[in-house]
CSV table of C-alpha atoms and ligand atoms in Angstrom, one decimal:
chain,number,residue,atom,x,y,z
K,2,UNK,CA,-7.2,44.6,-60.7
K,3,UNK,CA,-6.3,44.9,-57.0
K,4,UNK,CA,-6.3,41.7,-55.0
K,5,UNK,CA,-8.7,43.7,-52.3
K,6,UNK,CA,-12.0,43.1,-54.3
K,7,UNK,CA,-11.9,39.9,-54.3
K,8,UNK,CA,-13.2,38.7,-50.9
K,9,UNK,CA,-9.7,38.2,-49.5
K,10,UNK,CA,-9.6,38.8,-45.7
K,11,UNK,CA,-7.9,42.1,-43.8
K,12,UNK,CA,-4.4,40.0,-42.4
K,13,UNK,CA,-3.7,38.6,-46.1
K,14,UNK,CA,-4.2,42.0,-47.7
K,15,UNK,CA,-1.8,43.4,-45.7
K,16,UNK,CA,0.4,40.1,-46.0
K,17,UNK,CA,0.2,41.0,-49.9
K,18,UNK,CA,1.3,44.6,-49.7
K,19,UNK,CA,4.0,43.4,-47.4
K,20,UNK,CA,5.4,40.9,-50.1
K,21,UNK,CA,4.6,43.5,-52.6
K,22,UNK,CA,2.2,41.9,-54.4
K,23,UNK,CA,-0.1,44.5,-55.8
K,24,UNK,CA,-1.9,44.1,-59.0
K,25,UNK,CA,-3.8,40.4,-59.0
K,26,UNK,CA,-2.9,38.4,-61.9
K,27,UNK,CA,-5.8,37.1,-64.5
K,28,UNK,CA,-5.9,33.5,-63.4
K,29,UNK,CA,-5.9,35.0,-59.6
K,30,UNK,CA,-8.7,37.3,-60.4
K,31,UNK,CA,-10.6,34.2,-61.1
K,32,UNK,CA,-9.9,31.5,-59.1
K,33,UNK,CA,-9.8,32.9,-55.9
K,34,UNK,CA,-13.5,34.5,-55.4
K,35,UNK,CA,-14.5,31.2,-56.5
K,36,UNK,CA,-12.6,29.0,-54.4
K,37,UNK,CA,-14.0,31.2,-51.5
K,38,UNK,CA,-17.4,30.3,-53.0
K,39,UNK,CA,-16.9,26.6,-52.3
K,40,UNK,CA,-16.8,26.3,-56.0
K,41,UNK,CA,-15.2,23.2,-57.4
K,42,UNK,CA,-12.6,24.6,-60.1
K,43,UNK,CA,-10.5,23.6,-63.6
K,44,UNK,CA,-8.0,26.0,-63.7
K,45,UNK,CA,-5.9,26.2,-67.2
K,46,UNK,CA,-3.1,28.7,-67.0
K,47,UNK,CA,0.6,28.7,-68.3
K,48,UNK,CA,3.8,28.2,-65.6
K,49,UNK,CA,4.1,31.6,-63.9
K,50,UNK,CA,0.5,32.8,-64.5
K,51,UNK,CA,0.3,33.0,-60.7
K,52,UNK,CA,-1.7,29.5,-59.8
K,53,UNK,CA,-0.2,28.9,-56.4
K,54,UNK,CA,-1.3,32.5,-54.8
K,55,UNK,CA,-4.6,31.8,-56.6
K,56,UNK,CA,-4.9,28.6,-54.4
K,57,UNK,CA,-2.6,29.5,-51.1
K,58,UNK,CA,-4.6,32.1,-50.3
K,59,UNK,CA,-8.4,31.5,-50.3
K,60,UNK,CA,-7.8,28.1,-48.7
K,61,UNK,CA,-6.0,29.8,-46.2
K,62,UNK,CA,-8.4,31.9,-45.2
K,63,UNK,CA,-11.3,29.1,-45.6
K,64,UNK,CA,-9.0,27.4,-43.0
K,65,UNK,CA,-10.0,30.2,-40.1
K,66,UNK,CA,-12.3,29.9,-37.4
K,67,UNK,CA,-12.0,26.1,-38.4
K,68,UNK,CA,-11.5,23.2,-35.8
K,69,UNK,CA,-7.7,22.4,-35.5
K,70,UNK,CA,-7.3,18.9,-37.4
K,71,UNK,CA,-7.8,16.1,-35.6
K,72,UNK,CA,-4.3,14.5,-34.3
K,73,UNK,CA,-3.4,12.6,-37.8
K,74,UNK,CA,-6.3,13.8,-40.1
K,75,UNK,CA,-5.0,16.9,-42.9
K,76,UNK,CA,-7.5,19.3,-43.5
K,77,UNK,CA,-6.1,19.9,-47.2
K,78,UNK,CA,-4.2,17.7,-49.7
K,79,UNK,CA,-2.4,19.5,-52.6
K,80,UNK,CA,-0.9,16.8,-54.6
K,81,UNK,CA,2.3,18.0,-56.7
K,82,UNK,CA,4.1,16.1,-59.3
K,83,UNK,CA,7.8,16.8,-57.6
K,84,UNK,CA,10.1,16.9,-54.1
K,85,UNK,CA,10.6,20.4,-55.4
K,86,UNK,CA,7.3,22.0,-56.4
K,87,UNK,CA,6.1,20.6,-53.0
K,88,UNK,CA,8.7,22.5,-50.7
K,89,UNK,CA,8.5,25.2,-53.0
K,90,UNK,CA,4.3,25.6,-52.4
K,91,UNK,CA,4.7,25.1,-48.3
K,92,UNK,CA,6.9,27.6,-48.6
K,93,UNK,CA,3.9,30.0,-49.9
K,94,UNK,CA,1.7,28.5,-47.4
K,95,UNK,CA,4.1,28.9,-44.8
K,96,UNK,CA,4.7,32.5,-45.7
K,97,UNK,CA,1.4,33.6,-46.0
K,98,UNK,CA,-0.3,31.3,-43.2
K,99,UNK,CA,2.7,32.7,-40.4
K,100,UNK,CA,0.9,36.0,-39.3
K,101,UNK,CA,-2.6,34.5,-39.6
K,102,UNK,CA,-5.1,34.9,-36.5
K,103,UNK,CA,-5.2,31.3,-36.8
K,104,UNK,CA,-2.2,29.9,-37.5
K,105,UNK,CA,-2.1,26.9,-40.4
K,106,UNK,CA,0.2,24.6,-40.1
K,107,UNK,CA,1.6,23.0,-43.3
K,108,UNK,CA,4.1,20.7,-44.5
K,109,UNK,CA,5.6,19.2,-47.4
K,110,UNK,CA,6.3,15.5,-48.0
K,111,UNK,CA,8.4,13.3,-50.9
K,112,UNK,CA,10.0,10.7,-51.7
K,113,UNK,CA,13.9,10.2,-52.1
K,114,UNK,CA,14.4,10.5,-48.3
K,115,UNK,CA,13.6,8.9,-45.0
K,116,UNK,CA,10.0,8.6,-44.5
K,117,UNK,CA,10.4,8.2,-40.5
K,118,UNK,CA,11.0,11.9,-39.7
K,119,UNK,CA,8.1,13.1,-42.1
K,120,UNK,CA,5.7,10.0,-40.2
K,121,UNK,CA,6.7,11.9,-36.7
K,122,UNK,CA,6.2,15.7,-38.1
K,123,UNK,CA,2.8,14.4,-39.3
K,124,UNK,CA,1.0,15.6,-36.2
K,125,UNK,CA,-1.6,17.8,-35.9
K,126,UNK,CA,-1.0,19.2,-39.9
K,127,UNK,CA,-3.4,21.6,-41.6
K,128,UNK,CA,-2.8,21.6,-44.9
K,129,UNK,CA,-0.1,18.6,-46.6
K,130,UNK,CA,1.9,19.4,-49.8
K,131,UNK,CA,2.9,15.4,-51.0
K,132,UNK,CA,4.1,13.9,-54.1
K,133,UNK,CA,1.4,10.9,-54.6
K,134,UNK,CA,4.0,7.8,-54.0
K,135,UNK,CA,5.2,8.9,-51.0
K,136,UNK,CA,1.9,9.8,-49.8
K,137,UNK,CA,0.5,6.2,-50.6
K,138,UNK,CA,3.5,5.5,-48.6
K,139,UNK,CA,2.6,7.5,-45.7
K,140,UNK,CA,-0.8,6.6,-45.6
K,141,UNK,CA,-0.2,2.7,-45.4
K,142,UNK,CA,1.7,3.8,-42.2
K,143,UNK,CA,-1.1,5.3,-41.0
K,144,UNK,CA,0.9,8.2,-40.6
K,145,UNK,CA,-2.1,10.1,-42.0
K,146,UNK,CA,-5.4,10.2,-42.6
K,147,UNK,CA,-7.6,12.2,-45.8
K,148,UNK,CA,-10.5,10.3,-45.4
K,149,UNK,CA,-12.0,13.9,-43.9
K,150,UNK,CA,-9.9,16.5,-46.0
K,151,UNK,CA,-12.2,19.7,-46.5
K,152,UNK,CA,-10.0,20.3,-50.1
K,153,UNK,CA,-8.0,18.5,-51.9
K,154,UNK,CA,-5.2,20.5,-54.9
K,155,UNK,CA,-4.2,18.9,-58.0
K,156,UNK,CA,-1.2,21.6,-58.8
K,157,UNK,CA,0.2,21.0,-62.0
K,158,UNK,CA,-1.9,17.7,-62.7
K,159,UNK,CA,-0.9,17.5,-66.7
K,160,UNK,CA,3.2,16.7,-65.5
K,161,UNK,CA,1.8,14.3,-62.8
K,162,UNK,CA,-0.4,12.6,-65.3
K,163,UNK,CA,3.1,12.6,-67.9
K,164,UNK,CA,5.2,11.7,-65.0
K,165,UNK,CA,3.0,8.4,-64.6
K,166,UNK,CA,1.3,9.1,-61.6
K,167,UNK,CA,-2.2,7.9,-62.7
K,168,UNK,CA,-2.8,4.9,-61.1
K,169,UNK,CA,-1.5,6.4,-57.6
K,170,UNK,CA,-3.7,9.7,-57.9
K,171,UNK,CA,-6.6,6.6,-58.2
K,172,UNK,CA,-5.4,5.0,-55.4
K,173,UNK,CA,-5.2,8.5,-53.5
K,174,UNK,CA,-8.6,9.5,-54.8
K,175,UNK,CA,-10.5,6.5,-53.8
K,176,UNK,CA,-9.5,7.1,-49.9
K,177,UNK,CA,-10.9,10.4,-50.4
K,178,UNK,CA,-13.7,12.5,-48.7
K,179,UNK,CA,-15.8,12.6,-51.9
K,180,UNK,CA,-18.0,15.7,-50.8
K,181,UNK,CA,-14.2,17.9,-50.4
K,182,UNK,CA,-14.0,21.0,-52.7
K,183,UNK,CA,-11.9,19.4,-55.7
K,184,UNK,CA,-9.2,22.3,-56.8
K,185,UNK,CA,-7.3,21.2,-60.6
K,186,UNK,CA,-4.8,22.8,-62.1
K,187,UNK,CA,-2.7,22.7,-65.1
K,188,UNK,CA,-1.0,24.4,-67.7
K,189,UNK,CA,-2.3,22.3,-70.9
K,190,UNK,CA,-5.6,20.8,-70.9
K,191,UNK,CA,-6.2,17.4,-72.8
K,192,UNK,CA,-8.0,14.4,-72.6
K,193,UNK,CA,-6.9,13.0,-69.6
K,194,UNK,CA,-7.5,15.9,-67.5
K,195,UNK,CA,-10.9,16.2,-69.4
K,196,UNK,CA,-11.3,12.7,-67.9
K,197,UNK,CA,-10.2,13.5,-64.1
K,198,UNK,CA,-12.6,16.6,-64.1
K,199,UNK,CA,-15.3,14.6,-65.0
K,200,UNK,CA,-14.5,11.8,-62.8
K,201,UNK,CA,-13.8,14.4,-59.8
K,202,UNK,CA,-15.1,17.6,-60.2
K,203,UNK,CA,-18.5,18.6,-59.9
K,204,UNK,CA,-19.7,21.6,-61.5
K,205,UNK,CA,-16.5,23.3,-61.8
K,206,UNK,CA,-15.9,26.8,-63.1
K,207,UNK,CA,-13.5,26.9,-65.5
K,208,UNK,CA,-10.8,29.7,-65.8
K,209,UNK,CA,-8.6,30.1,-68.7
K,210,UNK,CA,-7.2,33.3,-68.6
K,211,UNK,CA,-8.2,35.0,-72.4
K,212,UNK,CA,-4.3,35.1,-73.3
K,213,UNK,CA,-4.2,31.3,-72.6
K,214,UNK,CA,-6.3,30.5,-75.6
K,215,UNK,CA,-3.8,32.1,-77.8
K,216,UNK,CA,-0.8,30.8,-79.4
K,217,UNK,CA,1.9,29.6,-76.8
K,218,UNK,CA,4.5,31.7,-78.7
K,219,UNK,CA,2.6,34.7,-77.5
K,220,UNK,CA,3.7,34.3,-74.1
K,221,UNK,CA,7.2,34.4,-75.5
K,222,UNK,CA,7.5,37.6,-76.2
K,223,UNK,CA,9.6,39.2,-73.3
K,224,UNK,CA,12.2,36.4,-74.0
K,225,UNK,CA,14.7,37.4,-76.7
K,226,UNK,CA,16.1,34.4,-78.5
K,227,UNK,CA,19.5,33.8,-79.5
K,228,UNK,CA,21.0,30.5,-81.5
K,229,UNK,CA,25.1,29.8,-82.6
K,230,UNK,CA,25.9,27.1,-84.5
K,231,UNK,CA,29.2,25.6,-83.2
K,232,UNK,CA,31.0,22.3,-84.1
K,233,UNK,CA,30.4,19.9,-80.5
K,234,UNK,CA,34.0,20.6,-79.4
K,235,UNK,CA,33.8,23.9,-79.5
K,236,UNK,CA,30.5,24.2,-77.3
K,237,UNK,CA,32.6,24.3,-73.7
K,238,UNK,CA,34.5,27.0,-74.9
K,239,UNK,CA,31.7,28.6,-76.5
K,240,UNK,CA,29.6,28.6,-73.2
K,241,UNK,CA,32.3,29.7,-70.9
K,242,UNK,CA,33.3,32.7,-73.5
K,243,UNK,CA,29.3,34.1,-73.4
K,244,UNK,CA,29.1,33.5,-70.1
K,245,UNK,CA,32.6,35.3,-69.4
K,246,UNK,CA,32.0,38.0,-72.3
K,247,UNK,CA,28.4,38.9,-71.2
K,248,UNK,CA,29.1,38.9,-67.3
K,249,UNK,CA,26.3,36.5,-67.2
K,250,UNK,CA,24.8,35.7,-63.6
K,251,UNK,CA,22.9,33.7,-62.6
K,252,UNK,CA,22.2,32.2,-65.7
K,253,UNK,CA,20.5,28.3,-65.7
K,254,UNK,CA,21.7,26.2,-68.5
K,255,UNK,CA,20.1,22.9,-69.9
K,256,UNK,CA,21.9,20.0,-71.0
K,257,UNK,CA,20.2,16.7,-72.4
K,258,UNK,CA,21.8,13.7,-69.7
K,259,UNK,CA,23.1,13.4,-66.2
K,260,UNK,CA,25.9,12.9,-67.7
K,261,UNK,CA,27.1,16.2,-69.7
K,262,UNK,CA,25.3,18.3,-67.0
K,263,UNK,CA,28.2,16.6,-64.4
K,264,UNK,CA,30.6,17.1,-67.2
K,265,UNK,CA,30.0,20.1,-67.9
K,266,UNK,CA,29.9,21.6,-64.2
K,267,UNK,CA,33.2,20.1,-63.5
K,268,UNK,CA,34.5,22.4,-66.9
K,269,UNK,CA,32.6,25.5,-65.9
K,270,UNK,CA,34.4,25.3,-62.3
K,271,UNK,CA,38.0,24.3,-63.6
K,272,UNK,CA,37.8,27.5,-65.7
K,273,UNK,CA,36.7,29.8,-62.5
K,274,UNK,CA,33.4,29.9,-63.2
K,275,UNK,CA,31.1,29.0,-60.3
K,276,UNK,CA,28.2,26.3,-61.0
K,277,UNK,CA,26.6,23.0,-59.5
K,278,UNK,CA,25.0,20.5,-61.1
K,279,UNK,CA,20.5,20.0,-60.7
K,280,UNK,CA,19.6,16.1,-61.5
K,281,UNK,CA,17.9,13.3,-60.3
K,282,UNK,CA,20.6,11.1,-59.5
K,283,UNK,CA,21.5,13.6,-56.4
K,284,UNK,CA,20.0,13.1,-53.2
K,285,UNK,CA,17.3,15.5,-52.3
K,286,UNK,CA,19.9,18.0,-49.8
K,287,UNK,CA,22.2,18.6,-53.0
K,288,UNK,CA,19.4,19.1,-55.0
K,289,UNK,CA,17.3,21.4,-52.6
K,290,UNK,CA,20.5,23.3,-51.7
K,291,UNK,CA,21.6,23.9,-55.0
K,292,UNK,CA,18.0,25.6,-56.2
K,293,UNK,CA,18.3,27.5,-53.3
K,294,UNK,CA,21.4,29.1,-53.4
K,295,UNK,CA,21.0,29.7,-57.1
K,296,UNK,CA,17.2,31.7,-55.8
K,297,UNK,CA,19.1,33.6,-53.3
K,298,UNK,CA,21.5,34.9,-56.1
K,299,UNK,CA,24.6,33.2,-54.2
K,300,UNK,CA,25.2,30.2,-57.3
K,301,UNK,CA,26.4,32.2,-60.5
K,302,UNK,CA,25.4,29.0,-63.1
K,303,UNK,CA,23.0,26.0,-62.4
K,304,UNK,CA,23.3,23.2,-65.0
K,305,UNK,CA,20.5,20.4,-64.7
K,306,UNK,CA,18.5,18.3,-66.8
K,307,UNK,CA,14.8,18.9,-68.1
K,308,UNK,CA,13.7,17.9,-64.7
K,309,UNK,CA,14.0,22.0,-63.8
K,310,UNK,CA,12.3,23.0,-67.1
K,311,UNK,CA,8.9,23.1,-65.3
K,312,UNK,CA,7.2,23.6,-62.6
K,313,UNK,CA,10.4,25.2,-60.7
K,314,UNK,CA,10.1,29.1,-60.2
K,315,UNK,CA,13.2,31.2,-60.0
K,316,UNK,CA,11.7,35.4,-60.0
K,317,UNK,CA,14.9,36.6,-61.4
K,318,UNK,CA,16.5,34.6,-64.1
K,319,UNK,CA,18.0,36.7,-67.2
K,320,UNK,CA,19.8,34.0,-68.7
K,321,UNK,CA,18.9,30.2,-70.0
K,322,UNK,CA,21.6,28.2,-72.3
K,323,UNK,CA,20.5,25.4,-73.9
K,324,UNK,CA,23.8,23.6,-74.4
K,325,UNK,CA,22.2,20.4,-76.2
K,326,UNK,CA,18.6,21.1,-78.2
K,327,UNK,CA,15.5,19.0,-76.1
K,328,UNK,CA,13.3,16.7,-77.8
K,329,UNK,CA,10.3,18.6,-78.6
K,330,UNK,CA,9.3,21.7,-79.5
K,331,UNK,CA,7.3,21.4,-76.1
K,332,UNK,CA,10.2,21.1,-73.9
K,333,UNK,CA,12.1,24.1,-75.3
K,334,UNK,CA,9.3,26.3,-74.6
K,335,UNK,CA,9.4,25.0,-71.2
K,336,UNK,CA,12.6,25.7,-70.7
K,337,UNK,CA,13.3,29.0,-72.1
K,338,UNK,CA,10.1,29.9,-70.4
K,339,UNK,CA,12.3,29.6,-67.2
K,340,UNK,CA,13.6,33.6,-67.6
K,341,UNK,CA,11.4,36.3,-68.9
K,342,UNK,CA,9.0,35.7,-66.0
K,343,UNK,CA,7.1,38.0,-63.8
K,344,UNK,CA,7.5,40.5,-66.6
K,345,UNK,CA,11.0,40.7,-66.1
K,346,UNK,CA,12.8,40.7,-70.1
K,347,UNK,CA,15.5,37.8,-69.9
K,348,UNK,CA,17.5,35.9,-72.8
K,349,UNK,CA,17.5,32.0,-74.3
K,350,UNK,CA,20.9,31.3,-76.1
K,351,UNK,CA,20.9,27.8,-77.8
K,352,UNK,CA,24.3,26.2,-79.1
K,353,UNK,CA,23.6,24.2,-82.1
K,354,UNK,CA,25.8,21.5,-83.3
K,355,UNK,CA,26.1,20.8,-87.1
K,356,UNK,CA,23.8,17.5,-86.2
K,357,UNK,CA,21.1,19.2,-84.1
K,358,UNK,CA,20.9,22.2,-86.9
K,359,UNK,CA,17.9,19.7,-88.7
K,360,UNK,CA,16.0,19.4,-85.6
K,361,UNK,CA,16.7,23.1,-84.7
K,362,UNK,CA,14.9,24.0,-87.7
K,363,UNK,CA,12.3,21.3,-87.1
K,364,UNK,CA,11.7,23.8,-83.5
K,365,UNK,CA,11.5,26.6,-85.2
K,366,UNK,CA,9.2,25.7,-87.7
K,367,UNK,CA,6.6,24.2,-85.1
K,368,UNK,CA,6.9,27.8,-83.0
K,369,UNK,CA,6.0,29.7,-86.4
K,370,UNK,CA,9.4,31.4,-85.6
K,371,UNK,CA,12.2,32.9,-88.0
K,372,UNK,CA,15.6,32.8,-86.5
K,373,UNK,CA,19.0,32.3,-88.4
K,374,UNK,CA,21.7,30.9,-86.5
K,375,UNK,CA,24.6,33.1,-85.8
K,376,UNK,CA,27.9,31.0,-87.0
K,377,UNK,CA,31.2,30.6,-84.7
K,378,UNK,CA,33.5,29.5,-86.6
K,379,UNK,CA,35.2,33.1,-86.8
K,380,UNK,CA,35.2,33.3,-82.7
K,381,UNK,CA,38.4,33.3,-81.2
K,382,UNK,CA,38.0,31.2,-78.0
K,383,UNK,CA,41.2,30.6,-77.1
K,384,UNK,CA,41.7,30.4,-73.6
K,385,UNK,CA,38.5,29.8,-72.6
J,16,ADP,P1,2.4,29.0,-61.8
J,16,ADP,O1,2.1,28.1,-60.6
J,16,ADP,O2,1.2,29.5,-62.5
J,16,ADP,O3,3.4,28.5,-62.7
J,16,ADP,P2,3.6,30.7,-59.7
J,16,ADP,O4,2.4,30.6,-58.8
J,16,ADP,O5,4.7,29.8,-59.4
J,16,ADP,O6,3.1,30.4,-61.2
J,16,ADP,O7,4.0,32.2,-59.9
J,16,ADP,C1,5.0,32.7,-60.7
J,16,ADP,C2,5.7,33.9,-60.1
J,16,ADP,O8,4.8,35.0,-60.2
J,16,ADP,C3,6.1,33.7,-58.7
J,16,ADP,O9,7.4,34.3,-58.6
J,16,ADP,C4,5.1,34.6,-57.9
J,16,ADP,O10,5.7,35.1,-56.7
J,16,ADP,C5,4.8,35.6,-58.9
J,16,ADP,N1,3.5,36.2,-58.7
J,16,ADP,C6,2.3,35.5,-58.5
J,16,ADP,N2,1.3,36.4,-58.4
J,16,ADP,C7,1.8,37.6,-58.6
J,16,ADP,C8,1.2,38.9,-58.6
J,16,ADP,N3,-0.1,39.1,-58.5
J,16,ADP,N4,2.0,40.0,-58.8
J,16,ADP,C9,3.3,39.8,-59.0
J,16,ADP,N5,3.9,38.6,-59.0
J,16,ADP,C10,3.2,37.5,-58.8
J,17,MG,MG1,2.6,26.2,-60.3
């Protein structure tokens, strides 16, 4: 369906053809002719089913021919659970709210840097994109208000809820304008979010796109998976020979601690092969930097821990290693979900040690899927 019979205004049609957005997706068919409806909403869709459009645009062009926000009051709250989904959804609102009759004015907010510029940007805001702690933070400063916020956005409110951010989203909640238009999102729906949309939402329509119901190996399908089993010391060697062999680029690789992700950056670059590192022990500039120039195509390997497995959208991404297995079942998903995106094919390549191969299988078994591991022993990796 196209996005123009859905109530969308003239200037963001046209913004849409310009970013060459044409069809709209499932959850985007539903969500946004509801939003504009004043509708309250529970939104349950998988990571890259489209949910930011589906909430960027509507409130955007609610936000017209409104009053300009009163000096430290925010019209709209969207509460994300990290730095980087919150730059990355300004960016969207920025993007789309540029060429508006009235401009909106948004701006993104986090912890793990200074809060004194963000207090002194914080004038005269539309719409606010914040992590919940450093929002707390910024409202004991008084550095904004949301007691009269006309919506407030939960993007992504399943991770926040795993990340421990419940008893801040109560804190956040209770300084609320109760009668706002309450917008939740998620990719899995369970109890807890069951108990937030009771608590919060008042008669919400609930969109689940049909394919959503359906086994989460379905949405696999344009991903082709690939395992090697391969004794530990042979996994550098390994990497940088399929990396090298296949002319991958950019490919994002997975590797379970802060620790073998530095490790393993400093090995790719010794051997030539261009990469930097994506973890939580490095301040916010590395981190935003690094995700950017790995977007824009100019970073041939990004290697970070599960803290890019979600959330994090990079359009173009044919190639995910994971060096080490994750945990769960849950977290591969997650992260091979990372490529094959935006209906674009893409490859997942595992390395499995002789010690991961039981929980490898364990994986497998919990996706329904048959794979055999393709043995390495016979590879010649010398000099790599
Ligand atoms: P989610 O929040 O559901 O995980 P995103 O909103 O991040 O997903 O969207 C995933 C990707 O799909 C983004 O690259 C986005 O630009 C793209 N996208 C969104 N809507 C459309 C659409 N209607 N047509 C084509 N691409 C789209
Ligand atoms: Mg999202």
């Amino acid at each position: 369906m196209s996005f123009s019979h859905l109530g969308l205004s003239e200037p963001l049609l046209k913004e849409l053809v310009k970013q060459k957005y044409t069809l709209a997706y499932p959850v985007q068919q539903g969500v946004i002719p509801a939003i504009l409806n004043n509708r309250d909403i529970l939104a349950i869709a998988k990571t890259g089913s489209g949910k930011t459009l589906s909430f960027v645009l509507p409130i955007l062009q609610k936000l017209q021919g409104t009053h300009k926000a009163k000096s430290r009051h925010i019209k709209v709250l969207v509460l994300v659970p990290t730095r980087e989904l919150s730059v990355q959804v300004a960016e969207v609102f920025q993007l789309f709210g540029m060429n508006l009759p009235q401009r909106v004015k948004s701006m993104a907010v986090y912890g793990g840097v200074s809060i004194n510029p963000q207090m002194i940007q914080l004038q005269g805001i539309d719409v606010l994109i914040a992590t919940p702690g450093r929002l707390l933070d910024l409202m004991d400063s008084n550095a904004v208000q949301i007691s009269e916020i006309e919506i407030l956005v939960l993007d992504e409110a399943d991770k926040m809820l795993n990340l421990g951010f419940k008893e801040e989203m109560g804190k956040i909640f209770a300084r609320i304008n109760p009668n706002c238009q309450h917008l939740l999102f998620s990719a899995t729906f369970n109890q807890e979010i069951s108990s937030i949309t009771e608590l919060l939402l008042k008669d919400p329509v609930r969109i689940e796109p049909d394919s959503e119901k359906e086994n989460i190996n379905e949405n696999l399908e344009l991903i082709t998976q690939i395992a090697y089993l391969v004794k530990e010391e042979r996994k550098g060697p390994l990497l940088r020979y399929l990396i090298k062999k296949e002319e991958m680029k950019p490919v994002l690789i997975f590797a379970s601690s802060i620790h073998k992700v530095d490790s393993t950056v400093s090995k790719l670059n010794i051997n030539g092969i261009q990469a930097l590192p994506l973890h939580s022990k490095l301040s916010m500039g590395a981190r935003t930097e690094a995700l950017q120039l790995f977007k824009n195509g100019k970073l041939r390997v990004l290697v970070a821990t599960d803290l890019a497995s979600r959330g994090i959208d990079i359009p173009f991404l044919p190639f995910v290693i994971n060096y080490e297995l994750p945990r769960s079942p849950k977290d591969y998903i997650h992260r091979i979900g990372r490529t094959g995106r935006a209906d674009s094919p893409g490859t997942a390549i595992s390395l499995i040690s002789p010690d991961e191969e039981h929980h490898f299988h364990v994986i497998l078994k919990k996706m329904g899927k048959l794979m055999e591991a393709i043995p390495t022993d016979g590879f010649d990796l010398k000099g790599y």
